[in-house]
Coordinates of C-alpha atoms and ligand atoms in Angstrom, one line a residue:
X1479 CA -13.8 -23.8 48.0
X1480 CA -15.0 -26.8 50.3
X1481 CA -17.5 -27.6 47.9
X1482 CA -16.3 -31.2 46.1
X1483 CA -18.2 -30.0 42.9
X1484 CA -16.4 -26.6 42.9
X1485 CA -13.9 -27.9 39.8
X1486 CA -16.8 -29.6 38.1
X1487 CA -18.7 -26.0 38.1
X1488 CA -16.2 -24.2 37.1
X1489 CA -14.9 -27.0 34.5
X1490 CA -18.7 -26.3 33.1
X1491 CA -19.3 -22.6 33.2
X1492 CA -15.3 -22.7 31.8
X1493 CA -16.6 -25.1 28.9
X1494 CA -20.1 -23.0 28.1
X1495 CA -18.0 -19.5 28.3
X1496 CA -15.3 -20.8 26.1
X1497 CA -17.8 -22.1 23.5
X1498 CA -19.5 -18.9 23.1
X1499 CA -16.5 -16.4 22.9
X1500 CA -15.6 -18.8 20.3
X1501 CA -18.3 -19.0 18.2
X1502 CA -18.5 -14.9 18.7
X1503 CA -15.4 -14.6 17.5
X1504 CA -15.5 -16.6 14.5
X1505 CA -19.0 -14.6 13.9
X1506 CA -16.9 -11.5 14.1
X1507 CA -14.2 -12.6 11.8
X1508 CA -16.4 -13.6 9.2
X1509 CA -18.4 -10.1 9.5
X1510 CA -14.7 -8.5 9.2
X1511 CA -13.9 -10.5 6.4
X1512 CA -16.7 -10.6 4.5
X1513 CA -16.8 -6.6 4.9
X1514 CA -20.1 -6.6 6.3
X1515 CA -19.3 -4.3 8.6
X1516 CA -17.1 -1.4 6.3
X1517 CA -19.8 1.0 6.5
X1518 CA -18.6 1.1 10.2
X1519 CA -15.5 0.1 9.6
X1520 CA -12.8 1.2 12.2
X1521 CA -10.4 -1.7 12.4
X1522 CA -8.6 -0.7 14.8
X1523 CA -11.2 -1.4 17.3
X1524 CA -13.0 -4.2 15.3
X1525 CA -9.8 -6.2 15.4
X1526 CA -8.7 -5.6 18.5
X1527 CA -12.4 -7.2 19.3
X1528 CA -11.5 -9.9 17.2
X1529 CA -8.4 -10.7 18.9
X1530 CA -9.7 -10.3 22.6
X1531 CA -12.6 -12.7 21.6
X1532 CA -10.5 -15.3 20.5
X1533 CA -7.6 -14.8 23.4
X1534 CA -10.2 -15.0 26.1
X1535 CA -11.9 -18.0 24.6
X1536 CA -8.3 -20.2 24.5
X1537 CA -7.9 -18.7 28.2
X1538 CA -11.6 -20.0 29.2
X1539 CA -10.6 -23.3 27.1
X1540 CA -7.4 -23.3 29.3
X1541 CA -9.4 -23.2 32.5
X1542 CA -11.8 -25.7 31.3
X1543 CA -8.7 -28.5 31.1
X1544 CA -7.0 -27.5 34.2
X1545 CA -10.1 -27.5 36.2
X1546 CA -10.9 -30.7 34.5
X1547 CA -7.3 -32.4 36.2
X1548 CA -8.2 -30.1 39.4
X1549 CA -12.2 -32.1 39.8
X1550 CA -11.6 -35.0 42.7
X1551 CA -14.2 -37.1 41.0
X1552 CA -12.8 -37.3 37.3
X1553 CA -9.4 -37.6 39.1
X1554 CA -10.1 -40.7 41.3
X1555 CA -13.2 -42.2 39.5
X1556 CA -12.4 -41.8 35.7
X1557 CA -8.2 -41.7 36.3
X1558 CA -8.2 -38.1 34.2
X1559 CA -5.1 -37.4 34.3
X1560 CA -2.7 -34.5 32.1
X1561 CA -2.2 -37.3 29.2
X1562 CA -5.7 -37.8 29.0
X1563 CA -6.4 -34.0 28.8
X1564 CA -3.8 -33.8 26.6
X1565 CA -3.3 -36.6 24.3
X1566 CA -6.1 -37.5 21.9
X1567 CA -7.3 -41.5 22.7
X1568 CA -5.8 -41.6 25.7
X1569 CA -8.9 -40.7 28.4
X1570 CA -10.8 -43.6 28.9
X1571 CA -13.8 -41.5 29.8
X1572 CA -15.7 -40.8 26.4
X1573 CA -12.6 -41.3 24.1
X1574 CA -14.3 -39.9 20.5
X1575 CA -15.5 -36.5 21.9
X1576 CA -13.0 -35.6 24.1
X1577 CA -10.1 -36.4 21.8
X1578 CA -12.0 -34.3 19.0
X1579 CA -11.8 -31.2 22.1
X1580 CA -8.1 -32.0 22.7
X1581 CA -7.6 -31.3 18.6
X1582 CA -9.5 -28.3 18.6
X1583 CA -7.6 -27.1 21.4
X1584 CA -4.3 -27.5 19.5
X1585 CA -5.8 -26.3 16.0
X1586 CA -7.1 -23.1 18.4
X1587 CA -3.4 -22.6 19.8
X1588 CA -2.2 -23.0 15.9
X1589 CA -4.6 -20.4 14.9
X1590 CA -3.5 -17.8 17.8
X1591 CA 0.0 -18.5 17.4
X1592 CA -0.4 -17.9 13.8
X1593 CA -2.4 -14.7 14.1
X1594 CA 0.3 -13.4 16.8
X1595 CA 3.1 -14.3 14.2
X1596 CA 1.0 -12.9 11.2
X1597 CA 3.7 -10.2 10.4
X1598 CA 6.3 -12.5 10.4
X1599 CA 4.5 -15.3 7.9
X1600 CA 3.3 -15.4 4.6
X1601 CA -0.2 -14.1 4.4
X1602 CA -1.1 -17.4 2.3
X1603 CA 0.1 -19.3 5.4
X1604 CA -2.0 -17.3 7.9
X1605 CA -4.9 -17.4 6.1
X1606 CA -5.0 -21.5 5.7
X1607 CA -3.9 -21.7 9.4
X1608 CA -7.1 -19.5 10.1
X1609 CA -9.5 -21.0 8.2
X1610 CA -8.8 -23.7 10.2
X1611 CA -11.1 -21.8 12.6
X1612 CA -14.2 -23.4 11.7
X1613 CA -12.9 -27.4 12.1
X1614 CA -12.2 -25.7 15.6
X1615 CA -15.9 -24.6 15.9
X1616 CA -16.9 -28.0 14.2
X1617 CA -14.6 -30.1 16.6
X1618 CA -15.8 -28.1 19.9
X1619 CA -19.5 -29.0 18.7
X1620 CA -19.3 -32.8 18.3
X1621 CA -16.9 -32.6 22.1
X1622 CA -20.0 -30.5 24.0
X1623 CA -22.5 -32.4 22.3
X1624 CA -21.0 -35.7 23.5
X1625 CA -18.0 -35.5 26.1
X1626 CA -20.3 -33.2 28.3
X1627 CA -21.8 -33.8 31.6
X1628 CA -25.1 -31.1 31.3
X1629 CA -25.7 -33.1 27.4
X1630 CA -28.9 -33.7 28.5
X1631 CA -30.5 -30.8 30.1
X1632 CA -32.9 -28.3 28.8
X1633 CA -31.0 -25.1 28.6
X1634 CA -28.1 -26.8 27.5
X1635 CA -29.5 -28.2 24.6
X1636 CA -30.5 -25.0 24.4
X1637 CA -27.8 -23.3 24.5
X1638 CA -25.7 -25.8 22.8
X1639 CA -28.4 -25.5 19.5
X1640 CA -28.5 -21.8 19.4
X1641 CA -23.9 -21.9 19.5
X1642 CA -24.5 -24.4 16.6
X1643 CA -27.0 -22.6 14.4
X1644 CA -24.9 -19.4 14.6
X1645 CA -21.3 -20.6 13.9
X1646 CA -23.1 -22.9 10.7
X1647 CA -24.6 -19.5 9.8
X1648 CA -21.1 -18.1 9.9
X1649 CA -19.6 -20.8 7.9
X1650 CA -22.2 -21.3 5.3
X1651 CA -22.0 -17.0 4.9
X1652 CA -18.4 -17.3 4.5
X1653 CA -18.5 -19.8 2.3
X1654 CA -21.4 -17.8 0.1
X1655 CA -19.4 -14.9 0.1
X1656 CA -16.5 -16.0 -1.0
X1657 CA -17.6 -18.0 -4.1
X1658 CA -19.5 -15.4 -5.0
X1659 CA -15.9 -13.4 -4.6
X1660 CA -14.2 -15.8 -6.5
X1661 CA -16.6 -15.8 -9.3
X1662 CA -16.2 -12.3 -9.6
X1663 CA -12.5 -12.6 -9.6
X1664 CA -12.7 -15.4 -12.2
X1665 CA -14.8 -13.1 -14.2
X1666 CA -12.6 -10.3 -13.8
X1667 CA -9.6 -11.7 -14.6
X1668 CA -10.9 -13.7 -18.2
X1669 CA -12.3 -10.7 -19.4
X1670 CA -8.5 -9.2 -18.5
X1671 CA -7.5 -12.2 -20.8
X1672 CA -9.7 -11.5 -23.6
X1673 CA -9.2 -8.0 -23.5
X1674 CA -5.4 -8.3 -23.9
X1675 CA -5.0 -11.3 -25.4
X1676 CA -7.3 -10.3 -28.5
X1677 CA -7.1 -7.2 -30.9
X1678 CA -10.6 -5.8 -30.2
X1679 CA -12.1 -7.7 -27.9
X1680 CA -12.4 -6.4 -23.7
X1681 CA -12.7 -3.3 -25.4
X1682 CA -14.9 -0.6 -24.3
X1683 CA -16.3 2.6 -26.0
X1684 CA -16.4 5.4 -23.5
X1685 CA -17.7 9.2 -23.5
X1686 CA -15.9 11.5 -22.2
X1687 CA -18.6 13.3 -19.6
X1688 CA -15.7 15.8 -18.2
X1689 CA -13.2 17.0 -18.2
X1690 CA -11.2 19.3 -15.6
X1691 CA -7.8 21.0 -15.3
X1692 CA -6.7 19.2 -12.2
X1693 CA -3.2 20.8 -12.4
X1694 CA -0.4 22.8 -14.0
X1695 CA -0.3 20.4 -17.6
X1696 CA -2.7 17.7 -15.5
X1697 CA -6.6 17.1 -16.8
X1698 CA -8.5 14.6 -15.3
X1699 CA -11.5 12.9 -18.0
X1700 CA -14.3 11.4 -16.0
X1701 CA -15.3 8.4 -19.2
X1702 CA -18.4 6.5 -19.2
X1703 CA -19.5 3.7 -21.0
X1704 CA -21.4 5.3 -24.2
X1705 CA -24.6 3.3 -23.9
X1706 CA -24.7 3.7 -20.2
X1707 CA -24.8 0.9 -17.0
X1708 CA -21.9 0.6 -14.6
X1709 CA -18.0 0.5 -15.8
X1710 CA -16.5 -2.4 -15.4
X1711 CA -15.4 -3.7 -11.4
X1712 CA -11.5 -2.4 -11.1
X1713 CA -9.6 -3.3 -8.2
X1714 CA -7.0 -0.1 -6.5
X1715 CA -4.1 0.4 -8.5
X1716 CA -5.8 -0.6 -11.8
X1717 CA -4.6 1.4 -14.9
X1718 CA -6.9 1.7 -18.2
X1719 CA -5.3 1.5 -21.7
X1720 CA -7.0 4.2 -24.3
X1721 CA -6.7 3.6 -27.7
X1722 CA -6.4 7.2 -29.8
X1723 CA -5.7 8.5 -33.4
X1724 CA -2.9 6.9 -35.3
X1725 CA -2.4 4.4 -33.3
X1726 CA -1.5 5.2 -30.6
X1727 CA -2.3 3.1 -26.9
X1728 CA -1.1 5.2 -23.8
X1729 CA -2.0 3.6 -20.6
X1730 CA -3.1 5.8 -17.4
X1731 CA -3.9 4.7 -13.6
X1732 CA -7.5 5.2 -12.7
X1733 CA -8.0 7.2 -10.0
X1734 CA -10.4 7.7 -6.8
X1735 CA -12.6 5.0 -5.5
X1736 CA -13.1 1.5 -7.4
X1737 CA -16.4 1.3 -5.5
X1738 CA -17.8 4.1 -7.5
X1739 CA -18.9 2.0 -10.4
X1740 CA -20.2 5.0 -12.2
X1741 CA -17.1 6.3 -14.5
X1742 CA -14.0 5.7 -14.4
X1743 CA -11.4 8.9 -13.3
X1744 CA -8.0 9.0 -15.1
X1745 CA -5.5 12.1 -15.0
X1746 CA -3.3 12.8 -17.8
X1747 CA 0.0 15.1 -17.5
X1748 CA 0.9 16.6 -20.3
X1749 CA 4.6 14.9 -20.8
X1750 CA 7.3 17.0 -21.9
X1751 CA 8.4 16.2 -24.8
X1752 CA 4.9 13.8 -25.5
X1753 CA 5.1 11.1 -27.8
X1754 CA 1.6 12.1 -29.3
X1755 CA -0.2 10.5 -27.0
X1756 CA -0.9 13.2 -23.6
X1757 CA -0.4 15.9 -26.5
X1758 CA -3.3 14.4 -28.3
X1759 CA -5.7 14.4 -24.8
X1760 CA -4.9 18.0 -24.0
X1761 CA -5.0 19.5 -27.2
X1762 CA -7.9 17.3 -29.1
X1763 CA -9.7 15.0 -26.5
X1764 CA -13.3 17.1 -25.6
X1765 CA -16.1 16.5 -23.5
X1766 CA -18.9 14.2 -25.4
X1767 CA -15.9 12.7 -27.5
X1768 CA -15.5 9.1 -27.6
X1769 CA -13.3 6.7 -27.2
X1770 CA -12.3 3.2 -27.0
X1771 CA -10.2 2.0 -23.5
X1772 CA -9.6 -1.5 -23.1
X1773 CA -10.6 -3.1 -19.8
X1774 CA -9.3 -2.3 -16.3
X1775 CA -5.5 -4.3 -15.7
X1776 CA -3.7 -4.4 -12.6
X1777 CA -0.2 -4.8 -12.0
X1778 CA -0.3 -2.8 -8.5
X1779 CA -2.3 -4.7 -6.6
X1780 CA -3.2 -3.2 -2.9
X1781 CA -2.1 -6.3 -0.7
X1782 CA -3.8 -6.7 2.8
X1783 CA -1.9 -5.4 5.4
X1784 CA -2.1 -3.1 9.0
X1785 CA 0.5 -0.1 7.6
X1786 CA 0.8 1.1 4.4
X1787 CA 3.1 3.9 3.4
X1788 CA 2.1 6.0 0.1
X1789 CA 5.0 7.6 -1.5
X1790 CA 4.1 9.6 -4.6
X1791 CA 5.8 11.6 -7.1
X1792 CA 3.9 13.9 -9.3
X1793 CA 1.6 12.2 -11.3
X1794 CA 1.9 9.0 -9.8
X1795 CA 0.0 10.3 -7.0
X1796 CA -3.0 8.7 -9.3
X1797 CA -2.6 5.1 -8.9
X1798 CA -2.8 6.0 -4.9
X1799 CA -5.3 7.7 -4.9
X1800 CA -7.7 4.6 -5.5
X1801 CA -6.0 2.7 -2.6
X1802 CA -6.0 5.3 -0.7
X1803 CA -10.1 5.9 -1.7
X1804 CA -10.7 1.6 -0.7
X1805 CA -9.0 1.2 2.7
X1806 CA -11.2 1.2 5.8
X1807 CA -11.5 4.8 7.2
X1808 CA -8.9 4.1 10.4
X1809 CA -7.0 1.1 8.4
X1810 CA -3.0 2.0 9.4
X1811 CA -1.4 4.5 6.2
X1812 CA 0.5 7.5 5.9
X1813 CA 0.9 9.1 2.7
X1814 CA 4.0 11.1 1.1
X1815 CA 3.5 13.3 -1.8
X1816 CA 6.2 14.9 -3.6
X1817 CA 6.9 17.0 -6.2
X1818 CA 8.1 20.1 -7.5
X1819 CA 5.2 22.7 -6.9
X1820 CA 1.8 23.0 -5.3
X1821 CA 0.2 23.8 -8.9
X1822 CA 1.6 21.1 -10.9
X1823 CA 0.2 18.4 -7.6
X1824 CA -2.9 16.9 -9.0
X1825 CA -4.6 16.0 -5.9
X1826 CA -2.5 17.4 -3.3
X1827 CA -4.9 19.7 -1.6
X1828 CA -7.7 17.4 -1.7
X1829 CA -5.7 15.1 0.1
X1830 CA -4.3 17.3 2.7
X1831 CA -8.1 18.8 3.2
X1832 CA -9.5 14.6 3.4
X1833 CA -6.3 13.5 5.7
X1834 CA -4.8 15.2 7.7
X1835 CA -2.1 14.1 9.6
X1836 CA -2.0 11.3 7.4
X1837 CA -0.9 12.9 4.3
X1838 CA 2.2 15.3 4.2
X1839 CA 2.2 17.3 0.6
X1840 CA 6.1 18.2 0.3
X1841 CA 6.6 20.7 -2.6
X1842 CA 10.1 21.6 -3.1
X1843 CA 9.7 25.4 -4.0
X1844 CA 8.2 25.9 -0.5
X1845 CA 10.4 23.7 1.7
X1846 CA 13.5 23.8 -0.3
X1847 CA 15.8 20.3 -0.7
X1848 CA 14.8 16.9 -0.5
X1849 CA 12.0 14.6 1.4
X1850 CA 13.9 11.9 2.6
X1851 CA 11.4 9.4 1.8
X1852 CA 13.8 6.3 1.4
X1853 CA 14.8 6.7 4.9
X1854 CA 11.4 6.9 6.0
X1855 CA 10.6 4.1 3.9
X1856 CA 13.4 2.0 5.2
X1857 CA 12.1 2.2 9.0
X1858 CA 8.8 2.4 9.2
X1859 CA 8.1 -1.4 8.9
X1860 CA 4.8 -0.9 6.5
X1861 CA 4.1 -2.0 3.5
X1862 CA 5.1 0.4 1.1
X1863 CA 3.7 1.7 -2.3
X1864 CA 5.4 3.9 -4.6
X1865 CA 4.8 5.7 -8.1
X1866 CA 6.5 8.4 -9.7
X1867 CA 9.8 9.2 -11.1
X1868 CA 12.5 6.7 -12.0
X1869 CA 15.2 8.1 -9.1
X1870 CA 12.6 8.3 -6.2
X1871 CA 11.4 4.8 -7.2
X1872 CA 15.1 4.1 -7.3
X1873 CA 16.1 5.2 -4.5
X1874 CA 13.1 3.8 -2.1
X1875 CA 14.1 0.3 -4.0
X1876 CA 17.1 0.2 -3.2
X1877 CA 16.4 1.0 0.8
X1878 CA 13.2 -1.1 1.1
X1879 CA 13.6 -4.9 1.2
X1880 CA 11.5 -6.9 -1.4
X1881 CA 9.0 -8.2 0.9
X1882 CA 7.7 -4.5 1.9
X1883 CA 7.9 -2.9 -1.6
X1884 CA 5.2 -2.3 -4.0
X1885 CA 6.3 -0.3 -7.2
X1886 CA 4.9 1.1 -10.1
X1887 CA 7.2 2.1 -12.8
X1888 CA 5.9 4.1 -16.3
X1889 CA 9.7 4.1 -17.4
X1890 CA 10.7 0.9 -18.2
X1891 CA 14.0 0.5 -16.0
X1892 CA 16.9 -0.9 -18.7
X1893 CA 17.2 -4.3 -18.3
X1894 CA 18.3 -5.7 -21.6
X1895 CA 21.4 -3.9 -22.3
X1896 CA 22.9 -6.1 -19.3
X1897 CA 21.7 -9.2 -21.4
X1898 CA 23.5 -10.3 -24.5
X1899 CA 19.7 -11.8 -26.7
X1900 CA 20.4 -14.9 -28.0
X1901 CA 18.0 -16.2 -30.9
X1902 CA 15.2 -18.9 -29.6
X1903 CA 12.1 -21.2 -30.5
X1904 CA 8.7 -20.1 -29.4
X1905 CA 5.9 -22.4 -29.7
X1906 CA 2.5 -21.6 -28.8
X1907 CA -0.3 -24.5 -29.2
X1908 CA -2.9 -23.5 -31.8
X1909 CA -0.8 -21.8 -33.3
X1910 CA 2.5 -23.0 -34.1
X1911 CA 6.6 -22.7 -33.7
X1912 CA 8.5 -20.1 -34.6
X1913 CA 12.3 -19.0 -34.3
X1914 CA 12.8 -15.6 -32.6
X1915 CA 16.0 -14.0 -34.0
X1916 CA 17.9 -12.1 -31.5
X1917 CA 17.5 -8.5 -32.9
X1918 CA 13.2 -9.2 -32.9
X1919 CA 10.8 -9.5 -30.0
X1920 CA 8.7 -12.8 -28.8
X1921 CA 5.7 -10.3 -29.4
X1922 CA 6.9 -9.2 -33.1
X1923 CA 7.2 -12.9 -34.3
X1924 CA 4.0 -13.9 -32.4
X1925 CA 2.3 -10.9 -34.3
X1926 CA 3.5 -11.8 -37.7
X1927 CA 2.6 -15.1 -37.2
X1928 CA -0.8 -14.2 -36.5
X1929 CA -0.7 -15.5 -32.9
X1930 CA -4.0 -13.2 -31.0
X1931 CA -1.4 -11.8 -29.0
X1932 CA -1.3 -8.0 -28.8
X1933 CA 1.1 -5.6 -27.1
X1934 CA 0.6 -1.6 -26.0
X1935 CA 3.6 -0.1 -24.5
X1936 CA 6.5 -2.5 -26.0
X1937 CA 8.9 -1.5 -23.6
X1938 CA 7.6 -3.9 -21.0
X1939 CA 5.7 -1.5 -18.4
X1940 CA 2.3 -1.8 -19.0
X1941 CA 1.8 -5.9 -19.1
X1942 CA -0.7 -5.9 -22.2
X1943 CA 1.5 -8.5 -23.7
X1944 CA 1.1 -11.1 -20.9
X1945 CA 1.4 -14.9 -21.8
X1946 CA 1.4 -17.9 -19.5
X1947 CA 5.0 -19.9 -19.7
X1948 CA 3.7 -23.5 -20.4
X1949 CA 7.5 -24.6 -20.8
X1950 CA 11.2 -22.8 -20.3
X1951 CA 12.2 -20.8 -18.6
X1952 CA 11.8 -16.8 -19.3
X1953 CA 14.3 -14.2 -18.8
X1954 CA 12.0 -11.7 -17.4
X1955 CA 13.6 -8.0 -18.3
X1956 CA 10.1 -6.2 -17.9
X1957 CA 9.3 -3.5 -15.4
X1958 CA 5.6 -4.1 -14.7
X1959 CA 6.2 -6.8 -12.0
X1960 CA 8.2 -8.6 -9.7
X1961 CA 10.1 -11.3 -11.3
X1962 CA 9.6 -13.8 -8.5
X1963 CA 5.8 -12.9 -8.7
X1964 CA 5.4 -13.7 -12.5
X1965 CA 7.0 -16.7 -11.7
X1966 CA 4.6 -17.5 -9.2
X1967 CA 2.1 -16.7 -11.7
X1968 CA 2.9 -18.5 -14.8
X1969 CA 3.2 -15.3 -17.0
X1970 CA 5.8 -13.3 -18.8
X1971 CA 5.9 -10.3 -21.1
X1972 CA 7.3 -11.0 -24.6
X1973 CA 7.6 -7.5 -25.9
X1974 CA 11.4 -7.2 -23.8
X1975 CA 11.5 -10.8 -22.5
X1976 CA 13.0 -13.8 -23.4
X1977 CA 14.2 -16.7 -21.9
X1978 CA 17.1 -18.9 -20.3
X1979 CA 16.3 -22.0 -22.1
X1980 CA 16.3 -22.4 -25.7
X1981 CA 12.9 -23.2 -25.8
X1982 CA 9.8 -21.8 -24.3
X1983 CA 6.0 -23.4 -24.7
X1984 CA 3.7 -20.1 -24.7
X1985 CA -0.4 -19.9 -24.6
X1986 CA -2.5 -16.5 -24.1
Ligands
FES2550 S1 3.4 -4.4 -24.4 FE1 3.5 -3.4 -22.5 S2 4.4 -4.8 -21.3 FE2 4.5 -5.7 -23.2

């Protein structure tokens, strides 16, 4: 310690170490996030590398400005004191560079704070304040390249190249990745346009190459396109629509795991009484029959999170069963499956066999009462999913706040009985205005119009009908989403919607 250099050298190893743990980390994150490494995926311990990567890095950063006000020389020869270190422009000693480190080491406390506070802030948020991780690794470039003492050695040009080359690496991967993501998504989502948005089109003609009894009054069809190649891409909690005899459009959830391209899995309960539709399947739908099914929608999406908790009843165990299928193997999630028997459980010892300890199958003929999932729900701090039956999806809505609930209803819940439908004007560009009496649907007037719109359910569950709101305002009294999040989105469902203004300006 009677070394006069001893700050400078530990202000230098501080500022090398610092670098690289950053640059690893942000090479980590993008290997997370681009999913590189799900084949090994254990997040638990990936993220917790993550996090310890970028935590020692701010600590090294923190050492490399404290040992900077601790070195004699900068002290007494270039007057470095803590509003130099800290405020950008205000060191006299290489101004440019070292403000550009003093940013970086605010946008790195912003990005740890953020990541700490994750649970408490809207993803969106978190994820701009992160990306904000490679102006860090940009910023901590240009301030080594330049503010440094060692600039013009050997093996820290070195050094200094190799950091470089890897975090650009990072950046330009993440940047390939997710175009090539959001190309996929863009894709995905017009051919969901198309497909809903006109008769016939986004339609697909599918084989039915199994079918098994998966249950008491449940089969499960395995379909695959009839000329062959991969279905189409289907994100967890997608449901198909199938298009049968007379008519008739029933919508089921696809099940199992979206990154199985070869067929898609749907399991149909026989519904007592059936409106034609599951009566039609079990009695008259055969393996080698074809039919048509209108491209994967989703309503259900799997949002990223740490804890998920499943709550299924009966047959809505299906929709879950794809999440449950695309989450990393040791990703946070507990499942609970209810229903009345072990026989009539599609799924359930599959599940149990796959997971234990994470999946509890609760039949009520062998324990007797009730699961008390809503409590569970209510405490356990996850995000939680839920299908089945109107009064379990009732009852865990009513204890779950908003920001934690993920439903999926295939009753419509009553809205418009609480609403007294008053008549309205409907325009729709292309197309023209119409009035919408109050005893007829936007979707029936669209239709007679001619408008390409197209409905399926009509009692505002499946989301076939969706239109973007150009103008007005809707009166959203659909079940497939949350009203807050159609708003967010631009879209409502015209079938059992209408609207607060007197006007609304629709397009598909
Ligand atoms: S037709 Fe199903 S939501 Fe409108």
């Amino acid at each position: 310690m009677n070394d006069p250099h001893i700050w400078w050298y530990v202000s230098r190893a501080s500022a090398i170490v610092a670098w690289s743990l950053l640059t690893a980390t942000v090479l980590w994150g993008v290997l997370l996030s681009t999913r590189v490494l799900r084949a090994a995926d254990d997040p638990a311990w990936l993220k917790d590398l993550h996090r310890y990567l970028s935590g020692t890095a701010i600590a090294m950063t923190l050492v490399h400005v404290g040992s900077l006000l601790l070195d004699p020389y900068l002290r007494d020869q270039a007057g470095f004191g803590i509003v130099a270190v800290l405020v950008p422009f205000a060191s006299e000693f290489k101004p440019l560079p070292v403000a550009l480190g003093i940013v970086a080491l605010y946008l790195m406390g912003a990005v740890g704070l953020s990541s700490l506070a994750m649970r408490w802030i809207p993803r969106r948020a978190w994820k701009g304040l992160h990306l904000l991780s490679y102006a860090v690794v940009a910023l901590v470039a240009f301030h080594a390249a330049f503010a440094g003492s060692d600039t013009g050695m050997w093996w820290y040009i070195m050094v200094s190249t190799a950091l470089i080359v890897v975090s650009t690496l990072a950046v330009v991967v993440r940047q390939l990745v997710g175009s090539v993501a959001a190309q996929r998504r863009r894709s995905a989502a017009r051919a969901r346009s198309v497909g809903s948005a006109r008769h016939g089109a986004g339609r697909l003609r599918m084989v039915v190459a199994d079918r098994v009894p998966l249950a008491d009054g449940v089969v499960g069809l395995r379909l695959v396109p009839e000329h062959g190649g991969p279905v189409p891409v289907w994100s967890p909690g997608s449901h198909v629509t199938l298009h049968l005899p007379g008519g008739l459009e029933r919508q089921y959830s696809l099940c199992g795991d979206p990154a199985d391209r070869r067929s898609l899995d749907i399991a149909v309960q026989l519904a007592e009484p059936s409106r034609g539709g599951s009566r039609f399947i079990h009695a008259s739908l055969h393996t080698g029959d074809v039919i048509e099914v209108w491209l994967p929608r989703n309503h259900f999406e799997l949002e990223p999170a740490t804890d998920y908790l499943f709550i299924a009843g009966g047959i809505g165990i299906t929709a879950l069963t794809s999440m449950i299928a695309s989450l990393p193997a040791s990703r946070r999630w507990s499942l609970v499956y209810l229903g009345r028997s072990r026989r009539s459980m599609p799924f359930a010892a599959e599940l149990e066999a796959r997971y234990p300890g994470r999946a509890t199958v609760y039949a009520a003929d062998e324990r007797g009462g009730r699961y008390p999932a809503a409590a569970e729900a209510a405490v356990c701090g996850a995000q939680v999913y839920c299908c089945g039956p109107a009064r379990l999806m009732d009852d865990v809505a009513a204890a779950v706040p908003p920001e934690r609930l993920h439903l999926e209803r295939f009753v419509p819940v009553d809205r418009a009985s609480a609403v007294v439908a008053r008549p309205l004007d409907v325009e729709m560009p292309g197309v023209g205005s119409f009035r919408v009496p109050a005893d007829r649907s936007i979707l029936d007037v669209l239709e007679d119009a001619g408008a390409p719109v197209t409905g399926s359910c009509r009692t505002g569950v499946c989301g076939t009908c969706e239109l973007r709101v150009l103008g007005g305002a809707p009166l959203h009294l659909d079940s497939v989403a949350d009203d807050a999040d159609k708003d967010a989105a631009g879209v409502m469902y015209p079938c059992v919607s209408r609207a607060v203004s007197p006007q609304l300006l629709l397009d598909l």
